[in-house]
Short mmCIF file of C-alpha atoms and ligand atoms in Angstrom, two decimals:
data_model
loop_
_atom_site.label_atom_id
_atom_site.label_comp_id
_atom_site.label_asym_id
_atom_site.label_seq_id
_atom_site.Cartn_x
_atom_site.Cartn_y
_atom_site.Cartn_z
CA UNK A 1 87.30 36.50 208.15
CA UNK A 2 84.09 35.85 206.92
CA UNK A 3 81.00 38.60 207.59
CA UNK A 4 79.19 36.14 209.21
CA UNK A 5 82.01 35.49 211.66
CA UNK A 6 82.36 39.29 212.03
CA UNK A 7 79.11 39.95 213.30
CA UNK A 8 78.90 37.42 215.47
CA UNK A 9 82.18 38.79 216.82
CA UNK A 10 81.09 42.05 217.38
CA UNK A 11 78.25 40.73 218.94
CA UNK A 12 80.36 38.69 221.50
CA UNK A 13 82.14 42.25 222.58
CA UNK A 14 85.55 41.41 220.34
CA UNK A 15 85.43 44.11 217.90
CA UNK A 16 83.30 47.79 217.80
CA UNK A 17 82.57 48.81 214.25
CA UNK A 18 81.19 52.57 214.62
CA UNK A 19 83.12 55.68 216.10
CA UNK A 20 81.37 56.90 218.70
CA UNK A 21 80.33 56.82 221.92
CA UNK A 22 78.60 53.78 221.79
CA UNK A 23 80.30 50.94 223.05
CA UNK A 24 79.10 46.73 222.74
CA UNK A 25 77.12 44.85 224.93
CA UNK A 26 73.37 45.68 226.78
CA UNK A 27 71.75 49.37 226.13
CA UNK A 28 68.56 50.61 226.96
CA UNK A 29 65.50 51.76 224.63
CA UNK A 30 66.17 55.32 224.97
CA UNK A 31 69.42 55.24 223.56
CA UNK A 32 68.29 53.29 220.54
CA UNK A 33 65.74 55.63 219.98
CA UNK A 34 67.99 58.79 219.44
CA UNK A 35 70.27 56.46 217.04
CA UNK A 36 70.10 57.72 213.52
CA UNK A 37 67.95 55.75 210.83
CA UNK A 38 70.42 53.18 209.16
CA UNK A 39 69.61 50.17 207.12
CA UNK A 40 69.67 47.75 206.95
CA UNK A 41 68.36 46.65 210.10
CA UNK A 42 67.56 43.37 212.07
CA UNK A 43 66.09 42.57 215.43
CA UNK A 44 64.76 39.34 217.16
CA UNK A 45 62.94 38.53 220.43
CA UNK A 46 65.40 36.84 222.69
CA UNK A 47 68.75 36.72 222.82
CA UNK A 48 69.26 34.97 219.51
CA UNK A 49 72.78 36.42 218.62
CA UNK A 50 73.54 33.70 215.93
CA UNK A 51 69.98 34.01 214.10
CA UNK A 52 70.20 37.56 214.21
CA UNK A 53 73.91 37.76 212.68
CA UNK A 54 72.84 35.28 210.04
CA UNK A 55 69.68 37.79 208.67
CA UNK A 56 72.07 40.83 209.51
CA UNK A 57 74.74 39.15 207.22
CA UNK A 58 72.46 38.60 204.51
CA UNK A 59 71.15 41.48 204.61
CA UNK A 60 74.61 43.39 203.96
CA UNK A 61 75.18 41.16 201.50
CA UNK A 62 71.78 42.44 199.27
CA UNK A 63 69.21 39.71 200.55
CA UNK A 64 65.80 41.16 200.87
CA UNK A 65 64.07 41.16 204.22
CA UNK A 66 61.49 38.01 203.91
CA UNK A 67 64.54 36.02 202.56
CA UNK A 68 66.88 37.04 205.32
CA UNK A 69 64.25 37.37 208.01
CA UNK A 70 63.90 33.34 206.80
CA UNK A 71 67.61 32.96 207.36
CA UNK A 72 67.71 34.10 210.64
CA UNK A 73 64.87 32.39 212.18
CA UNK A 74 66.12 28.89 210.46
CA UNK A 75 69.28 29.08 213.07
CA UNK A 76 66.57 28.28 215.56
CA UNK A 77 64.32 25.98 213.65
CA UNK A 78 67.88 24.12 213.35
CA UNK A 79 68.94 24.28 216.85
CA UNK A 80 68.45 21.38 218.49
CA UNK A 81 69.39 23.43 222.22
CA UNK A 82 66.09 25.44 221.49
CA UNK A 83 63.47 23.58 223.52
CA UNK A 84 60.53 26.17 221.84
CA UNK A 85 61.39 25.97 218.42
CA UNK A 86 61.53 23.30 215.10
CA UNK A 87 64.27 20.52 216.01
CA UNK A 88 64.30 20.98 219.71
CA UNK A 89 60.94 21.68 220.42
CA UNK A 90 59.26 20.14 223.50
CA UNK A 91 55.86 17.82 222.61
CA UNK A 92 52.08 18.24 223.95
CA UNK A 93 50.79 16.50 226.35
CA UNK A 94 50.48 13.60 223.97
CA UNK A 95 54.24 13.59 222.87
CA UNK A 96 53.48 15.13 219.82
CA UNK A 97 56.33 18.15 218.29
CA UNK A 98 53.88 20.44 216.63
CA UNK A 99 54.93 23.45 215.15
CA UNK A 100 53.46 26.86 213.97
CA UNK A 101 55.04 29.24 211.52
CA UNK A 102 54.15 32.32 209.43
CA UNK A 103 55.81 34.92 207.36
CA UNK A 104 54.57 38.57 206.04
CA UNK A 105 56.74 40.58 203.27
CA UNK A 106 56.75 44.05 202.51
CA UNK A 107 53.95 44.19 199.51
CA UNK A 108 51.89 42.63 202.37
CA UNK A 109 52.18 39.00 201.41
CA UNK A 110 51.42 36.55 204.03
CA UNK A 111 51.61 33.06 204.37
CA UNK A 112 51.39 30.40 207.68
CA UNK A 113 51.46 26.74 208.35
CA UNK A 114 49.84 24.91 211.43
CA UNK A 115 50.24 22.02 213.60
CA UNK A 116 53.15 20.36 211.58
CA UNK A 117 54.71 17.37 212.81
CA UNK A 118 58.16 15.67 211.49
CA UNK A 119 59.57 18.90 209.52
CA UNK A 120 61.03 21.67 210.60
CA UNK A 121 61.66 24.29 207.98
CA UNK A 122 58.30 25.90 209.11
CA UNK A 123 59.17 29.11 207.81
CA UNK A 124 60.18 28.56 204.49
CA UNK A 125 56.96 26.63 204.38
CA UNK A 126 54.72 29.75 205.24
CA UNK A 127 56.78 31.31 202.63
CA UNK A 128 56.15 28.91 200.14
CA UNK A 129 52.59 28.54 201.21
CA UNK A 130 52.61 32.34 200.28
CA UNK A 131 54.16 32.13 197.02
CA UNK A 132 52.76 28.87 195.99
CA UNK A 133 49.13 28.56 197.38
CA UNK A 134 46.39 30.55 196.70
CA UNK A 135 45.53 30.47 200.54
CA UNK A 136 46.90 32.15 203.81
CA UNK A 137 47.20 29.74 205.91
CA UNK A 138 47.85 25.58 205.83
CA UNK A 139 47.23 23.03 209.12
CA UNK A 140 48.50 19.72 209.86
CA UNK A 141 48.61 17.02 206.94
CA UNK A 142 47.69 19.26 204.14
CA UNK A 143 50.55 21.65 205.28
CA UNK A 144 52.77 18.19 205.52
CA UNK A 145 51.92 16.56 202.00
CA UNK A 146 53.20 20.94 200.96
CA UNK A 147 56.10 20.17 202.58
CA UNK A 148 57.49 16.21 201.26
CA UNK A 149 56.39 17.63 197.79
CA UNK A 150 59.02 20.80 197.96
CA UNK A 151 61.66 18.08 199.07
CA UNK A 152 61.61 18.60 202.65
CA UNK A 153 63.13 16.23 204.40
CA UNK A 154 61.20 13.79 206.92
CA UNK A 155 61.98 13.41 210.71
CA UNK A 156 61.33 12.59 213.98
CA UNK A 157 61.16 15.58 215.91
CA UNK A 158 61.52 14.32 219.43
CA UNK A 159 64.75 13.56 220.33
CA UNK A 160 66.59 12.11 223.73
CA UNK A 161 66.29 15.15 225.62
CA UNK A 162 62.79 16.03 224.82
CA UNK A 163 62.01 12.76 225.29
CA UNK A 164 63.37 12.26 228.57
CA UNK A 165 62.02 15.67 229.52
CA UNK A 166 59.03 14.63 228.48
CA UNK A 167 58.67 11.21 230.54
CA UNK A 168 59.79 12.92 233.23
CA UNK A 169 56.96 16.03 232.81
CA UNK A 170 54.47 12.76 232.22
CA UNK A 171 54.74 11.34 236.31
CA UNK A 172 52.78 14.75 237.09
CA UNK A 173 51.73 16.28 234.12
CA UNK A 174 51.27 19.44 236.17
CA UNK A 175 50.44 21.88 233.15
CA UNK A 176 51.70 25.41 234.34
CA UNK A 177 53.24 28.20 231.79
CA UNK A 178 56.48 29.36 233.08
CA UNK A 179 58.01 32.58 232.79
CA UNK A 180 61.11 33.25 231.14
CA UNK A 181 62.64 30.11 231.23
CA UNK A 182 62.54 27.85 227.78
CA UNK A 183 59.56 26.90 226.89
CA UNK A 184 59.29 30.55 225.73
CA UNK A 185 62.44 30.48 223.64
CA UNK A 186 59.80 31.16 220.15
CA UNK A 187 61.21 33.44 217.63
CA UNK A 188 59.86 36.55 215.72
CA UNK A 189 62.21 38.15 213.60
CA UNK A 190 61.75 41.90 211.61
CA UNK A 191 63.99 42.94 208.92
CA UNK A 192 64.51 45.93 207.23
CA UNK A 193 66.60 45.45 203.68
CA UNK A 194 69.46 48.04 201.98
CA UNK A 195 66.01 49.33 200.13
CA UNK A 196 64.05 50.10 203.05
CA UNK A 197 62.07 47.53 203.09
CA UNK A 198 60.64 45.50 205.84
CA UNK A 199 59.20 41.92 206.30
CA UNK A 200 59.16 39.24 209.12
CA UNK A 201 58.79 35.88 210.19
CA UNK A 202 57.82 34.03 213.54
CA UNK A 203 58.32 30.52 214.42
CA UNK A 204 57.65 27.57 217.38
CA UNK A 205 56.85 24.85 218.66
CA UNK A 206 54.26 26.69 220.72
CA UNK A 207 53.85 26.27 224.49
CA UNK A 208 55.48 23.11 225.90
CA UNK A 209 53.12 20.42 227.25
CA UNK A 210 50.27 22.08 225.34
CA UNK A 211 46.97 20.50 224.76
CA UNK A 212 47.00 18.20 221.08
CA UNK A 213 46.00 20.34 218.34
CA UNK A 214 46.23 23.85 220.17
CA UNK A 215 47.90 26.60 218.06
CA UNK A 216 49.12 29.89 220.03
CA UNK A 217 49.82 33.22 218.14
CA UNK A 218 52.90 32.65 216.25
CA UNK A 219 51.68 31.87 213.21
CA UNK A 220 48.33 34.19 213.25
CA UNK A 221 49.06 37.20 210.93
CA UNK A 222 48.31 40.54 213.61
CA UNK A 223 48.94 38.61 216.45
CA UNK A 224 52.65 36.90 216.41
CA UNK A 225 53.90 38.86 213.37
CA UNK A 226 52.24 41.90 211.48
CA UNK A 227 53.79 44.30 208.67
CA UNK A 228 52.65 46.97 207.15
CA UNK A 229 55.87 48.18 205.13
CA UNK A 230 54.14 51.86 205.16
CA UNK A 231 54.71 51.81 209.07
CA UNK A 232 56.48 49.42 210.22
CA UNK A 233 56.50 45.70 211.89
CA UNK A 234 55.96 43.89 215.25
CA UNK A 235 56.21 40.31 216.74
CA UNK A 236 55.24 38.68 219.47
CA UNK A 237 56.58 36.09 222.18
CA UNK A 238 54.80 34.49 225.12
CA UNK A 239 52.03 33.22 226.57
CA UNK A 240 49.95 32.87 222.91
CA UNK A 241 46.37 32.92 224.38
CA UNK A 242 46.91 36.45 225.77
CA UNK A 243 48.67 37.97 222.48
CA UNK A 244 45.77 36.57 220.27
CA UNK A 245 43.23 38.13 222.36
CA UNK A 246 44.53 42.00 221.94
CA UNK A 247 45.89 40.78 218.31
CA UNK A 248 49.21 42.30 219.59
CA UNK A 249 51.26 42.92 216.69
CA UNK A 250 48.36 44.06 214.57
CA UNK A 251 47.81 46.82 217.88
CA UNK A 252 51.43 47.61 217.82
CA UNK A 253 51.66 48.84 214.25
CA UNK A 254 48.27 50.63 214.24
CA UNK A 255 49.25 52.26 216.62
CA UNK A 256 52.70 53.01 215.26
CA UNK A 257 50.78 54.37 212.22
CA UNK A 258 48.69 56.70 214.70
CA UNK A 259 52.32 58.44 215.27
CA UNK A 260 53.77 56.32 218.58
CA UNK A 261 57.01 55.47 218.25
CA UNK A 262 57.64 51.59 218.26
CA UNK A 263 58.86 51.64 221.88
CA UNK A 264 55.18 53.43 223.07
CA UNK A 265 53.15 51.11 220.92
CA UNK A 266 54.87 48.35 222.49
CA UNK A 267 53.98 49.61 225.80
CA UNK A 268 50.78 50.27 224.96
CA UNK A 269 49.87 46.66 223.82
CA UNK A 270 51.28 45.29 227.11
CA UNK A 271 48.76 47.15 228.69
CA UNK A 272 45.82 46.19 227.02
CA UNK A 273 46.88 42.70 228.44
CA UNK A 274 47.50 43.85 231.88
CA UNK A 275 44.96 45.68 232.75
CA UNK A 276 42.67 43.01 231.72
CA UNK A 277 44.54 41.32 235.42
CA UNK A 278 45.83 37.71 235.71
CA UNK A 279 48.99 38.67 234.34
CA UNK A 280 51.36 37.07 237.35
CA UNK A 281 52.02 33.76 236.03
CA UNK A 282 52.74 34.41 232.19
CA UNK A 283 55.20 36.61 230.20
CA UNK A 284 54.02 38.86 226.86
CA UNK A 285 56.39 40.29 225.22
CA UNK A 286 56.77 42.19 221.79
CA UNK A 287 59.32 43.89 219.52
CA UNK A 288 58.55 46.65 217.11
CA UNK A 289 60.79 48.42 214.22
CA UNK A 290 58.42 51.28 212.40
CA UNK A 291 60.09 52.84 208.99
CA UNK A 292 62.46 55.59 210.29
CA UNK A 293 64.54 52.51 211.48
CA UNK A 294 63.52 53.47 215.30
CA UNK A 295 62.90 50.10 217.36
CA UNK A 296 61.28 49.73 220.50
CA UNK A 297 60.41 46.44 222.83
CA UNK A 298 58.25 45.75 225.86
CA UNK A 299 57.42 42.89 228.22
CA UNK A 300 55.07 42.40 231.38
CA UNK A 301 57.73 40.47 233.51
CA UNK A 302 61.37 41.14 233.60
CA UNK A 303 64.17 39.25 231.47
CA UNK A 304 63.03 40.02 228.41
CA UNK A 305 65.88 41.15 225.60
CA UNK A 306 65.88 41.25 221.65
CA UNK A 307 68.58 41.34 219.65
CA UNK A 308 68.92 44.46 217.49
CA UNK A 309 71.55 44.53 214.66
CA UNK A 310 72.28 48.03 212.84
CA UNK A 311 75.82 49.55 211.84
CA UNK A 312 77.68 46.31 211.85
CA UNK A 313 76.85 45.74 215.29
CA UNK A 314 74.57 42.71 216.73
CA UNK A 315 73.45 43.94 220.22
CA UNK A 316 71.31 42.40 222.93
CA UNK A 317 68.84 45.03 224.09
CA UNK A 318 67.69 44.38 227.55
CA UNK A 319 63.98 45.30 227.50
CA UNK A 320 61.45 47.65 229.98
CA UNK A 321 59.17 45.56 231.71
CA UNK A 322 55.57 46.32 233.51
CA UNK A 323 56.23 44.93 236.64
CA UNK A 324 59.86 46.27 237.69
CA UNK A 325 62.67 43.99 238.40
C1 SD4 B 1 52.77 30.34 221.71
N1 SD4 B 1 53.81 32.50 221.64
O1 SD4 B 1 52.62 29.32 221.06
C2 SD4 B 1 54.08 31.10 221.59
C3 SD4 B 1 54.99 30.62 222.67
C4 SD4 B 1 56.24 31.40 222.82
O2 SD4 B 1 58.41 31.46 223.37
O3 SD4 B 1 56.36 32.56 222.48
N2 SD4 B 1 57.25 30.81 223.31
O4 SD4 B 1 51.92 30.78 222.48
#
């Protein structure tokens, strides 16, 4: 059996790796919190079980943690059932897929691309927009012409049922975000390698039935995705507006570096947002992994989970929320 097949096994409930007490399926923060440091480590917003086994298995087999955090996130950007991310993802208001990526590696490296339309490796294009570039960040057309000259392919990112989703959306074009259901489906993904190191990556399609030319928080460095591989990492998913106003993930890992554990600096950045009011009609939520390999999540409505993968095992983590369920 291949690893690969393996972890997505154990994932599904067929096999349990570890002795122990601990058994597959949901758990709660707490109990990750007491489990010992082990690397390397994985987790995704969401309940992305096949992204998450593909960075977990390359990161047993010796990938580093921007190559496999990559890996994982390009199940999605693949995926043509994902409505919020690359292939699947639903248009703006003018029928346009647009999508938003960036990447951040351990040595602090960060790259992001904006308001791409017809390609969908978004981010392996941060990365190489990282590598490559001497700049941060690339929008639209220039971020485009990046991508047909490293041999990306071309395409059309609408397909039938976005399309038809889309006509369909068109007869009212009532523009409300709602919670939990697809069109927030965007994912951020933190590794941590066999060396210890971390790195992330975050991509979408952004909010469905968006405005042409708006850009939400998944590909601003400190709001969808920060890392600081002295601390630790944090992503973001949700409404995009709200994140980029508190610079969430940026928040989260200060405040991991001020000594809260992931799971309180996650809590902490949800409240910045709620106390502000106006919270009823959108969902925030945010993952966060700091160095000791603890991991911690936190969301302002109910429903949120991320995937966590440690010890050969790919769990779904059922997160806290503000407002109880
Ligand atoms: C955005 N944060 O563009 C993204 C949307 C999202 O799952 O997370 N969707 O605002």
């Amino acid at each position: 059996m291949k690893r690969s097949d393996f972890i997505k096994l154990s994932a599904a409930g067929g096999i349990s790796l570890t002795l122990g007490t601990q058994l597959l399926g949901c758990t709660d923060n707490k109990k990750q919190k007491k489990m010992s440091p082990s690397k390397p480590i994985s987790i995704c917003t969401w309940g992305f079980v096949n992204a998450n086994a593909a960075a977990a298995d390359a990161l047993e087999s010796g990938m580093n943690a921007l190559d496999a955090a990559i890996t994982g996130v390009q199940i999605e950007e693949e995926n043509i059932k994902n409505t919020t991310v690359g292939n699947g993802g639903t248009p703006d208001r003018e029928g346009h897929v647009t999508l938003d990526a960036c990447v951040m590696d351990h040595n602090g490296n960060a790259g992001s691309v904006v308001f791409v339309e017809n390609y969908t490796r978004v981010a392996t294009l941060a990365k190489i927009v990282m590598e490559e570039t001497p700049h941060v960040m690339l929008a639209g057309r220039g971020a485009e012409d990046l991508a047909a000259e490293n041999g990306f392919k071309k395409q059309d990112l609408l397909n039938e049922n976005t399309k038809s989703a889309y006509r369909e959306w068109l007869k009212t074009s009532d523009y409300k975000p709602v919670i939990n259901i697809e069109n927030h489906d965007t994912i951020g993904m933190l590794c941590m390698d066999k060396k210890g190191d971390i790195s992330g990556a975050c991509t979408t399609s952004g909010l469905a039935y968006k405005m042409h030319g708006r850009v939400g928080d998944s590909p601003i460095i400190g709001s969808g995705l920060f890392v600081d591989n002295e601390v630790g990492g944090a992503a973001a998913t949700g409404m995009g507006e709200e994140i980029m106003k508190s610079v969430g993930s940026f928040l989260i890992v200060e405040l991991m570096r001020q000594g809260k554990t992931p799971q309180e600096a996650c809590e902490e950045a949800v409240h910045r947002i709620t106390k502000k009011g106006g919270y009823e009609d959108f969902q925030v939520a945010y993952i966060a992994i700091n160095k000791n390999g603890e991991t911690g999540s936190y969301c302002i409505h109910p429903g949120f989970a991320m995937m966590e993968y440690r010890d050969g095992k790919n769990e779904r983590v059922n997160s806290k929320s503000f407002i109880k369920a």
